Coordinates of C-alpha atoms in Angstrom, one line a residue:
M1 CA 0.0 0.0 0.0
P2 CA 1.4 3.4 -0.9
T3 CA 2.2 5.9 1.8
A4 CA 1.4 9.6 1.7
T5 CA 4.6 10.1 -0.3
G6 CA 3.7 7.4 -2.8
V7 CA 6.4 5.0 -1.4
T8 CA 5.1 1.5 -0.6
E9 CA 5.7 -0.1 2.8
S10 CA 8.1 -2.6 1.2
Q11 CA 10.2 0.3 -0.2
L12 CA 10.0 2.3 3.0
H13 CA 11.6 -0.5 5.1
F14 CA 14.8 -2.4 4.3
N15 CA 14.0 -5.8 2.8
N16 CA 10.3 -5.2 3.8
W17 CA 11.3 -5.9 7.4
P18 CA 9.8 -3.1 9.5
N19 CA 11.3 -2.6 13.0
D20 CA 10.7 1.1 13.7
R21 CA 8.2 0.5 16.5
G22 CA 10.7 -1.7 18.3
F23 CA 12.9 1.4 18.8
D24 CA 10.1 3.9 19.7
A25 CA 7.6 1.7 21.6
N26 CA 5.6 4.3 23.5
Y27 CA 3.5 1.7 25.2
E28 CA 2.9 0.9 28.9
E29 CA 0.6 -1.4 30.8
R30 CA 0.9 -0.2 34.4
S31 CA -1.7 -2.7 35.6
P32 CA -1.4 -6.4 34.7
V33 CA -3.4 -7.5 31.7
E34 CA -3.9 -11.1 30.6
L35 CA -2.5 -12.0 27.2
A36 CA -4.0 -14.3 24.7
V37 CA -2.0 -17.5 24.5
T38 CA -1.7 -19.8 21.5
G39 CA 0.0 -23.2 21.5
C40 CA 1.3 -24.7 24.7
I41 CA 3.9 -23.1 27.0
P42 CA 5.1 -25.9 29.3
S43 CA 4.0 -25.7 32.9
Y44 CA 7.6 -25.7 34.2
A45 CA 8.1 -22.2 32.6
A46 CA 5.7 -20.8 35.2
G47 CA 7.2 -17.9 37.2
V48 CA 8.1 -14.3 36.3
L49 CA 10.1 -13.1 33.3
Y50 CA 11.5 -9.6 33.6
R51 CA 12.9 -7.6 30.7
T52 CA 14.6 -4.2 30.6
G53 CA 16.1 -1.8 28.2
P54 CA 15.2 1.2 26.0
G55 CA 11.5 1.7 25.5
K56 CA 11.6 4.8 23.3
Y57 CA 13.9 7.5 22.1
K58 CA 11.6 10.5 21.3
V59 CA 9.7 12.9 23.6
D60 CA 7.4 15.6 22.2
G61 CA 8.4 18.9 23.7
E62 CA 6.3 21.8 25.1
N63 CA 7.5 24.0 22.3
G64 CA 6.3 21.7 19.6
D65 CA 9.7 20.2 18.8
T66 CA 10.6 16.6 19.3
F67 CA 13.6 15.7 21.5
Q68 CA 15.4 12.6 20.2
V69 CA 18.0 10.4 21.9
S70 CA 20.9 9.6 19.5
H71 CA 22.3 6.3 20.6
W72 CA 20.4 3.0 21.3
F73 CA 22.2 2.6 24.6
D74 CA 20.7 6.0 25.8
G75 CA 17.0 5.2 25.1
F76 CA 14.6 5.8 27.9
S77 CA 14.6 2.7 30.1
E78 CA 11.4 0.6 30.5
T79 CA 11.0 -2.6 32.5
H80 CA 8.6 -5.4 31.6
R81 CA 7.1 -8.2 33.7
F82 CA 5.5 -11.4 32.4
R83 CA 3.9 -13.5 35.0
L84 CA 3.4 -17.0 33.7
V85 CA 0.8 -19.0 35.8
G86 CA 0.9 -22.7 35.4
S87 CA -2.1 -24.9 34.7
D88 CA -4.3 -26.3 37.4
A89 CA -7.7 -28.1 37.8
T90 CA -9.6 -25.0 36.8
Q91 CA -7.3 -23.7 34.1
P92 CA -5.9 -26.5 31.8
S93 CA -3.2 -24.3 30.1
M94 CA -0.6 -21.6 30.9
R95 CA -1.9 -18.1 31.6
V96 CA 0.3 -15.1 31.0
F97 CA -0.1 -11.6 32.5
Y98 CA 1.9 -8.6 31.4
N99 CA 2.7 -5.2 32.9
S100 CA 5.3 -2.6 32.2
R101 CA 6.5 0.8 33.2
F102 CA 9.0 3.4 32.2
S103 CA 11.5 4.0 34.9
T104 CA 12.6 7.4 33.6
D105 CA 9.6 9.7 34.1
Y106 CA 11.7 12.5 35.5
L107 CA 14.1 12.4 32.5
M108 CA 11.3 12.3 30.0
E109 CA 9.5 15.3 31.7
E110 CA 12.8 17.2 31.7
A111 CA 13.2 16.5 28.0
R112 CA 9.6 17.6 27.3
K113 CA 10.0 20.9 29.2
T114 CA 13.5 21.9 28.1
G115 CA 14.1 20.0 24.8
R116 CA 17.4 18.7 26.1
L117 CA 19.1 16.3 28.6
E118 CA 22.2 17.5 30.3
K119 CA 23.4 14.2 31.6
I120 CA 26.4 12.0 31.0
S121 CA 25.3 9.6 28.2
F122 CA 26.7 6.7 26.4
G123 CA 26.8 8.4 23.0
Q124 CA 24.3 11.3 22.8
K125 CA 25.2 13.8 20.0
R126 CA 25.3 17.3 21.5
D127 CA 26.6 20.8 21.2
P128 CA 30.4 20.4 21.9
C129 CA 30.4 23.9 23.5
K130 CA 28.0 22.8 26.2
T131 CA 29.6 20.0 28.2
V132 CA 27.6 18.5 30.9
F133 CA 30.6 17.6 33.0
Q134 CA 31.8 21.2 33.1
K135 CA 28.4 22.2 34.4
A136 CA 28.3 19.4 36.9
Q137 CA 31.7 20.3 38.2
S138 CA 31.0 24.0 38.6
E139 CA 27.8 23.2 40.5
F140 CA 29.3 20.7 42.7
S141 CA 32.5 22.5 43.7
P142 CA 33.1 26.2 43.5
D143 CA 36.9 25.6 43.2
P144 CA 37.6 22.9 40.6
S145 CA 41.4 23.1 41.4
S146 CA 41.0 22.4 45.1
A147 CA 42.2 19.1 46.6
N148 CA 38.7 18.0 47.1
M149 CA 37.6 18.4 43.4
R150 CA 40.3 17.3 41.0
G151 CA 39.6 16.1 37.4
L152 CA 38.7 12.6 36.4
D153 CA 42.3 12.0 35.3
K154 CA 43.5 12.2 38.9
P155 CA 42.6 10.0 41.9
V156 CA 39.7 11.7 43.7
G157 CA 38.0 9.0 45.7
E158 CA 34.6 9.8 47.0
N159 CA 34.4 13.1 45.1
Q160 CA 35.0 11.4 41.8
L161 CA 32.0 9.1 42.3
A162 CA 29.9 12.0 43.5
V163 CA 30.6 14.2 40.5
F164 CA 29.9 11.3 38.2
Q165 CA 26.7 10.5 40.0
K166 CA 25.5 14.1 39.8
A167 CA 26.2 14.3 36.1
Q168 CA 24.1 11.1 35.6
G169 CA 21.3 12.3 37.7
E170 CA 22.0 9.7 40.4
L171 CA 22.0 12.2 43.3
N172 CA 18.6 13.5 42.5
P173 CA 16.1 12.1 45.1
D174 CA 13.7 11.1 42.3
P175 CA 15.0 7.6 41.1
S176 CA 13.4 8.2 37.7
S177 CA 16.0 10.9 37.1
A178 CA 18.7 8.2 36.4
N179 CA 18.6 6.2 33.2
I180 CA 19.5 2.8 34.6
G181 CA 18.2 -0.3 32.8
V182 CA 20.6 -2.7 31.2
T183 CA 20.5 -5.8 33.4
L184 CA 18.4 -6.8 36.4
S185 CA 19.2 -8.4 39.7
V186 CA 16.6 -10.3 41.8
N187 CA 17.2 -10.3 45.5
M188 CA 20.6 -8.6 45.2
P189 CA 22.6 -9.3 48.4
G190 CA 24.2 -6.5 50.3
L191 CA 21.9 -3.6 49.5
D192 CA 18.9 -4.7 51.7
K193 CA 20.4 -5.7 55.0
A194 CA 17.2 -7.3 56.4
M195 CA 16.9 -9.6 53.4
D196 CA 18.0 -13.2 53.9
A197 CA 17.5 -16.6 52.1
R198 CA 18.2 -15.1 48.7
W199 CA 19.1 -18.4 47.2
T200 CA 16.3 -20.7 48.1
G201 CA 13.3 -21.8 46.2
S202 CA 11.0 -20.5 48.9
S203 CA 12.5 -17.0 49.2
G204 CA 10.4 -15.5 46.5
I205 CA 11.0 -12.2 44.7
K206 CA 11.8 -9.7 47.5
T207 CA 13.8 -7.0 45.7
L208 CA 14.5 -6.0 42.1
Y209 CA 17.4 -3.8 41.0
A210 CA 18.3 -2.4 37.6
K211 CA 22.0 -2.0 36.7
T212 CA 24.1 -0.4 34.1
D213 CA 27.9 0.0 33.4
S214 CA 28.2 2.6 36.2
T215 CA 28.3 1.6 39.8
A216 CA 24.7 2.7 40.4
Y217 CA 21.7 0.6 41.1
K218 CA 18.0 1.5 40.7
K219 CA 15.6 -0.2 43.0
L220 CA 12.2 -1.2 41.4
D221 CA 9.0 -2.5 42.9
P222 CA 9.1 -6.1 41.9
E223 CA 5.4 -6.1 41.0
T224 CA 4.5 -2.6 39.8
L225 CA 8.0 -1.8 38.5
E226 CA 7.8 1.7 39.9
P227 CA 11.3 3.1 40.6
I228 CA 11.6 3.5 44.4
G229 CA 15.3 4.1 45.2
L230 CA 18.9 4.5 44.2
A231 CA 22.0 2.9 45.6
S232 CA 25.7 2.5 44.6
Q233 CA 28.5 0.1 45.1
K234 CA 29.8 2.4 47.8
D235 CA 26.8 1.2 49.8
L236 CA 28.3 -2.3 49.6
H237 CA 31.8 -1.3 50.7
P238 CA 33.4 2.2 51.3
D239 CA 36.4 1.4 49.1
L240 CA 34.2 0.8 46.0
D241 CA 34.4 4.5 45.2
G242 CA 35.1 4.5 41.5
P243 CA 32.3 5.3 39.0
M244 CA 32.4 2.3 36.6
S245 CA 31.6 -1.4 36.7
A246 CA 30.0 -4.1 34.7
S247 CA 26.3 -4.3 34.0
H248 CA 26.7 -8.1 34.1
A249 CA 27.8 -9.1 37.5
R250 CA 28.3 -12.9 38.0
S251 CA 26.6 -15.1 40.5
D252 CA 27.9 -18.4 41.9
P253 CA 25.3 -20.9 40.8
I254 CA 25.4 -22.8 44.1
T255 CA 25.7 -20.1 46.7
G256 CA 24.2 -17.1 44.9
D257 CA 27.3 -15.0 45.9
V258 CA 27.8 -12.0 43.5
Y259 CA 31.1 -11.0 41.9
N260 CA 31.9 -7.8 40.0
F261 CA 34.6 -5.1 39.8
N262 CA 34.8 -1.4 40.5
L263 CA 37.0 0.9 38.4
A264 CA 38.4 4.2 39.8
F265 CA 40.1 6.6 37.4
G266 CA 43.4 8.2 38.0
K267 CA 46.9 8.6 36.5
S268 CA 47.1 4.9 37.4
S269 CA 43.5 3.7 37.3
T270 CA 42.5 1.0 39.9
Y271 CA 40.4 -2.1 39.5
R272 CA 38.9 -3.7 42.6
V273 CA 37.3 -7.1 42.2
F274 CA 34.8 -7.8 44.9
H275 CA 32.5 -10.5 46.3
V276 CA 29.1 -10.1 48.0
S277 CA 27.9 -12.9 50.2
A278 CA 24.4 -14.0 49.6
S279 CA 24.1 -15.5 53.1
T280 CA 25.5 -12.6 55.1
G281 CA 25.3 -9.6 52.7
E282 CA 28.9 -8.7 53.5
T283 CA 31.2 -7.4 50.7
T284 CA 34.8 -8.4 50.5
I285 CA 37.4 -7.0 48.1
L286 CA 39.3 -9.9 46.6
A287 CA 42.0 -8.0 44.7
T288 CA 43.1 -4.5 44.0
F289 CA 45.4 -3.8 41.0
E290 CA 46.3 -1.0 38.5
G291 CA 45.3 -1.4 34.9
T292 CA 44.3 0.4 31.8
P293 CA 40.7 1.9 32.3
A294 CA 38.3 0.4 29.8
Y295 CA 34.6 0.0 29.0
L296 CA 33.9 -3.5 30.3
H297 CA 30.3 -4.7 30.1
S298 CA 30.8 -8.2 31.6
L299 CA 33.4 -10.5 33.2
F300 CA 34.0 -14.3 33.7
L301 CA 33.5 -16.6 36.7
S302 CA 34.9 -20.1 37.0
G303 CA 34.7 -22.5 39.9
D304 CA 37.7 -20.9 41.8
Y305 CA 38.4 -17.7 39.9
V306 CA 37.1 -14.4 38.8
I307 CA 38.5 -13.5 35.4
L308 CA 38.5 -9.8 34.4
C309 CA 39.3 -9.4 30.8
V310 CA 40.3 -5.8 29.9
W311 CA 39.6 -5.8 26.2
N312 CA 40.4 -3.0 23.9
A313 CA 37.8 -0.4 24.6
H314 CA 40.3 1.7 26.5
L315 CA 39.1 5.0 28.0
N316 CA 40.5 8.5 28.3
P317 CA 38.7 9.6 31.5
T318 CA 39.4 13.3 30.9
V319 CA 37.1 13.1 27.8
L320 CA 34.2 12.1 29.9
K321 CA 34.0 15.8 30.8
N322 CA 32.3 16.1 27.4
G323 CA 29.5 13.9 28.7
S324 CA 29.8 10.8 26.5
F325 CA 31.3 7.4 27.1
L326 CA 31.7 6.8 23.4
Q327 CA 33.8 10.0 22.9
A328 CA 36.0 8.8 25.8
I329 CA 36.8 5.4 24.2
R330 CA 40.2 5.7 22.6
P331 CA 40.8 4.6 19.0
F332 CA 41.5 0.9 18.7
D333 CA 45.2 0.2 18.8
A334 CA 46.1 -3.2 17.3
S335 CA 49.5 -3.0 19.0
E336 CA 48.0 -3.0 22.5
P337 CA 47.3 -6.5 23.8
T338 CA 44.1 -7.5 25.6
K339 CA 44.9 -8.2 29.3
W340 CA 43.3 -11.0 31.3
Y341 CA 43.5 -10.8 35.1
V342 CA 42.8 -14.0 37.1
V343 CA 41.7 -13.4 40.7
D344 CA 41.3 -16.2 43.3
R345 CA 37.9 -16.3 44.9
T346 CA 38.1 -19.3 47.2
R347 CA 41.5 -19.2 49.0
G348 CA 42.2 -15.5 49.5
Q349 CA 45.2 -15.5 47.1
G350 CA 44.2 -12.2 45.4
L351 CA 45.5 -11.6 41.8
V352 CA 47.3 -14.8 40.9
A353 CA 48.0 -14.4 37.2
T354 CA 48.0 -12.0 34.2
Y355 CA 47.6 -13.1 30.6
E356 CA 47.8 -11.3 27.3
S357 CA 46.2 -12.1 23.9
P358 CA 45.9 -10.3 20.6
P359 CA 43.5 -7.3 20.9
F360 CA 39.7 -7.6 20.5
F361 CA 36.5 -6.1 21.8
C362 CA 33.6 -7.8 23.6
F363 CA 30.2 -7.0 25.1
H364 CA 29.2 -10.3 26.5
T365 CA 31.0 -13.2 28.1
I366 CA 29.2 -16.6 28.0
N367 CA 30.9 -18.9 30.5
A368 CA 34.2 -20.1 32.0
W369 CA 35.3 -23.3 33.5
Q370 CA 38.4 -25.2 34.8
E371 CA 40.0 -28.2 33.2
D372 CA 43.1 -30.3 33.9
A373 CA 46.0 -28.6 32.3
V374 CA 46.5 -29.7 28.7
N375 CA 50.3 -29.2 29.1
G376 CA 52.0 -29.6 32.4
S377 CA 50.3 -29.7 35.8
G378 CA 47.5 -27.8 37.5
V379 CA 44.5 -26.4 35.7
D380 CA 43.6 -24.4 32.7
I381 CA 40.7 -21.9 32.5
V382 CA 38.6 -22.1 29.4
T383 CA 36.5 -19.1 28.4
E384 CA 33.8 -18.5 25.8
F385 CA 32.5 -15.1 24.7
V386 CA 31.2 -13.1 21.8
R387 CA 34.2 -11.5 20.1
Y388 CA 34.6 -8.5 17.8
D389 CA 37.7 -7.6 15.8
N390 CA 37.5 -4.1 17.3
A391 CA 35.1 -1.6 18.9
D392 CA 33.7 -0.1 15.6
T393 CA 30.3 -1.6 16.4
L394 CA 29.8 0.9 19.2
H395 CA 29.7 3.7 16.7
M396 CA 27.1 2.0 14.5
L397 CA 24.5 1.6 17.3
Y398 CA 23.0 5.0 16.7
Y399 CA 19.2 4.9 16.0
E400 CA 19.8 6.3 12.5
N401 CA 21.8 3.2 11.7
L402 CA 19.3 0.7 13.1
I403 CA 15.8 1.8 12.1
S404 CA 14.4 0.0 9.1
S405 CA 13.1 3.1 7.4
S406 CA 16.3 5.1 7.8
T407 CA 18.4 5.8 4.7
E408 CA 21.6 5.4 6.8
A409 CA 20.4 2.0 8.2
K410 CA 19.6 0.7 4.7
A411 CA 23.1 1.6 3.4
H412 CA 24.7 0.0 6.5
A413 CA 22.8 -3.2 6.1
R414 CA 23.7 -3.5 2.4
D415 CA 27.4 -2.9 3.0
K416 CA 28.2 -4.0 6.5
K417 CA 31.9 -4.1 7.3
D418 CA 33.3 -7.3 8.7
T419 CA 34.5 -5.6 11.9
F420 CA 30.8 -5.0 12.8
R421 CA 30.2 -8.8 12.8
P422 CA 30.7 -10.6 16.1
E423 CA 31.5 -14.3 16.4
F424 CA 31.6 -17.0 19.1
A425 CA 35.1 -17.5 20.5
R426 CA 36.9 -19.8 22.9
F427 CA 40.2 -18.8 24.6
R428 CA 42.3 -20.9 27.0
L429 CA 44.3 -19.6 29.9
S430 CA 46.8 -22.4 30.5
N431 CA 48.5 -23.5 33.7
I432 CA 47.0 -21.2 36.3
P433 CA 49.6 -20.5 39.1
T434 CA 48.7 -21.9 42.5
G435 CA 49.8 -18.6 44.0
P436 CA 50.4 -15.0 43.0
S437 CA 52.7 -14.7 40.0
T438 CA 54.2 -11.7 38.1
E439 CA 54.8 -13.6 34.9
I440 CA 52.8 -12.4 31.9
K441 CA 51.4 -15.5 30.2
V442 CA 49.6 -16.0 26.9
A443 CA 45.9 -16.6 26.5
T444 CA 45.4 -18.6 23.3
A445 CA 42.4 -18.7 20.9
E446 CA 41.1 -22.3 20.3
W447 CA 38.4 -21.3 17.8
M448 CA 36.4 -18.4 16.5
I449 CA 33.2 -19.2 14.6
C450 CA 29.8 -18.1 13.2
K451 CA 30.8 -14.6 12.1
D452 CA 28.3 -15.0 9.2
L453 CA 25.5 -15.2 11.8
A454 CA 26.8 -12.2 13.8
P455 CA 25.5 -13.7 17.1
E456 CA 24.9 -11.4 20.2
L457 CA 23.1 -11.4 23.5
P458 CA 24.3 -15.0 24.3
T459 CA 22.6 -17.2 26.9
M460 CA 22.9 -20.8 28.1
N461 CA 21.5 -23.3 30.5
P462 CA 22.1 -21.5 33.9
K463 CA 22.6 -24.8 35.6
L464 CA 26.0 -25.1 33.9
V465 CA 27.5 -21.7 34.8
T466 CA 31.2 -22.3 35.8
Q467 CA 31.0 -25.8 34.2
K468 CA 31.8 -27.0 30.7
H469 CA 28.7 -26.4 28.5
R470 CA 27.9 -27.4 25.0
Y471 CA 25.1 -25.2 23.8
T472 CA 24.9 -21.4 23.4
Y473 CA 21.8 -19.5 22.3
A474 CA 21.9 -16.0 20.8
I475 CA 20.2 -13.7 18.4
T476 CA 21.5 -13.1 14.9
A477 CA 22.1 -10.2 12.6
R478 CA 22.5 -11.8 9.2
D479 CA 21.6 -8.7 7.2
E480 CA 18.1 -9.7 6.5
S481 CA 17.0 -6.7 8.5
T482 CA 18.7 -3.6 9.8
F483 CA 18.8 -5.1 13.3
F484 CA 18.4 -8.6 14.8
D485 CA 16.7 -11.2 12.6
G486 CA 16.8 -14.6 14.2
I487 CA 17.7 -16.9 17.1
V488 CA 20.6 -19.4 16.8
K489 CA 21.5 -22.5 18.8
F490 CA 25.3 -23.2 18.6
D491 CA 26.7 -26.6 19.4
S492 CA 30.4 -26.1 20.4
Q493 CA 31.1 -29.8 20.2
T494 CA 30.0 -30.4 16.5
K495 CA 30.3 -26.7 15.5
T496 CA 26.8 -26.8 14.0
T497 CA 23.9 -24.5 14.4
L498 CA 20.1 -24.4 14.4
L499 CA 18.2 -21.3 13.4
W500 CA 14.8 -19.8 14.1
N501 CA 13.8 -17.0 11.8
H502 CA 10.7 -15.7 10.2
H503 CA 10.4 -12.7 8.0
A504 CA 9.7 -9.3 9.7
Q505 CA 9.9 -11.0 13.2
S506 CA 12.6 -9.3 15.3
P507 CA 13.6 -11.3 18.4
G508 CA 15.2 -10.3 21.7
E509 CA 17.6 -12.1 24.0
P510 CA 16.5 -15.8 24.3
I511 CA 16.2 -16.7 28.0
F512 CA 16.8 -20.4 28.8
V513 CA 14.4 -22.0 31.2
P514 CA 15.6 -25.5 32.2
R515 CA 13.2 -28.4 32.6
P516 CA 13.5 -29.3 36.3
D517 CA 13.8 -33.0 35.7
G518 CA 15.7 -32.7 32.4
S519 CA 18.6 -35.1 31.9
E520 CA 20.3 -33.3 29.0
E521 CA 21.8 -29.8 28.7
D522 CA 19.2 -28.6 26.2
D523 CA 16.2 -29.9 28.0
G524 CA 14.2 -26.7 28.4
V525 CA 12.6 -23.8 26.6
L526 CA 13.7 -20.4 25.3
L527 CA 11.6 -17.3 26.1
S528 CA 12.1 -14.3 23.7
V529 CA 10.1 -11.1 23.2
V530 CA 9.6 -10.7 19.5
L531 CA 8.3 -7.7 17.5
D532 CA 6.0 -8.5 14.6
G533 CA 7.1 -5.8 12.1
Y534 CA 3.9 -6.0 10.1
S535 CA 1.4 -5.6 13.0
S536 CA 3.8 -3.4 15.1
K537 CA 2.9 -5.5 18.1
S538 CA 5.1 -7.9 20.2
Y539 CA 4.6 -11.3 21.6
L540 CA 6.4 -13.6 24.1
L541 CA 7.7 -16.5 22.1
C542 CA 8.4 -20.0 23.6
L543 CA 10.7 -22.3 21.7
D544 CA 11.8 -25.8 22.4
A545 CA 15.5 -25.4 23.3
K546 CA 16.4 -28.7 21.5
T547 CA 14.8 -28.0 18.2
L548 CA 14.0 -24.3 18.1
K549 CA 10.4 -25.2 17.2
E550 CA 7.7 -22.9 18.4
L551 CA 5.7 -24.3 21.3
G552 CA 3.5 -21.3 22.1
R553 CA 3.3 -17.6 22.3
A554 CA 1.5 -14.9 24.3
Q555 CA 0.3 -11.9 22.3
V556 CA 1.0 -8.4 23.7
N557 CA -1.4 -5.6 22.8
G558 CA 1.3 -3.2 21.7
P559 CA 5.0 -3.0 20.8
I560 CA 7.7 -3.7 23.4
G561 CA 10.9 -1.9 22.8
F562 CA 14.0 -3.7 21.7
G563 CA 15.6 -4.2 25.2
F564 CA 18.8 -5.6 26.4
H565 CA 18.5 -8.3 29.1
G566 CA 16.2 -10.1 31.4
Q567 CA 15.8 -12.8 34.1
H568 CA 13.4 -15.7 34.6
I569 CA 12.5 -16.5 38.2
P570 CA 10.7 -19.9 38.4
A571 CA 7.6 -20.3 40.4
N572 CA 9.3 -23.2 42.2
G573 CA 13.0 -23.3 42.2
V574 CA 16.1 -21.2 42.4
P575 CA 16.5 -17.9 40.5
T576 CA 19.0 -18.0 37.6
G577 CA 21.1 -15.2 39.2
D578 CA 23.3 -12.7 37.5
Y579 CA 25.2 -13.8 34.4

């Protein structure tokens, strides 16, 4: 059908694969509504599925103009809740209820009234003469040269964190003033001192926190999703006073203990790898060491070690004064190796080893485990992750390069550079020392595969975190659309793949829900929120994790924004934790 300009829908959108509404889904259901279910979602998937990420990027202003966020990572955060209710004597099939809420009302109102947002962002394009960090510094301290208010390129301790928080809106008493919504933690230990029994099937959902790559946490009501508070890593431990961390903390699958790092900038920037006990809520710093500051979205956890891989998204902290993380990421330097830091988490040995490998970039780690050393004695650590040749992809995640009706996005999809394509990778860290060592060892690549599928947002059976696993699930970007266009199952043993894809159906991260009595690794289902580009509405898709065949779906009454990550909490059983 022709549009008002005479262009047909198939001509308007790249490859007749519409996805615009997935980027600007101005849709909320603040009260739970029941969704129409077709097919059969297995009863063991009963529980709660949370999703979070950008909901929209446009706000209509008071003056008649429209404010637009530039970068996908800066979209206004929205959280979604699917409550899956198992069958019983009165209801023979699964029922699904859905509610959602933007967690950035204050920010959206500020944009509506002023037509701008003067906050630190990931990649917002702005007037270079008006730097948010300069404004934040002048407001916070009348004397920027004083000992209590030095620049981000110098060690500043608590003041460094406070300035950073102020520039992000995290010191505003209204929690919706901070755009925090990349990953979610259920029953996060350490932040709510009265909470106990986090890691039992009977504990239920007591708290819900949203996280991002700063050290801030946003507390949400687990049912209404209303933002109700802000916290930071400094609330966990006074020495965690740097401004950056990983959105993806890691949970021990047995104890529920949480592991992450804190990065403080300075002439010699400092990493602190820490552990939060699920049983006591106490935080312990496992290792403190100097390293090149970098944008690190995730880390690895094996049975005995935390592995912090400082890949090549190195930061110039002074450029953060311009208000953009992306501007602060230094150009990729192929002569600088990637550093791997191995921290003991069971015997109190601290930093035990440092490895180097050829440079690369990464968003998402998948898993790590220990094996008997291939050569010599001791153990090796095997890691799997999604690898990029360099960090070019960060600059391509502007909305103009993703939206199916955009001229720039169409051109990018037709001629995508190889460096924008990620791949599955396995690296080995051989012969882990039994105690601290200053020797720089070599991390070796065992394989890199599936670049033609460009996999991202990887998941796996959470029961096998820190153990050797075989199957990884991810979404694909095979250039059939300007964004994600399928779901892949990768078998690392046979190096084969299965694919789910249907035209104009754009999926999100596939969350693995294991069958409780399953005997095989892929016994379970995948839950993914999918946008139907033709109807501009989303649905919750349930796939058999063995075959990627559809089992059922729950139809949503509007579009759900292309988000980042989620968690499934079973009605009976242990939460999957942070990974």
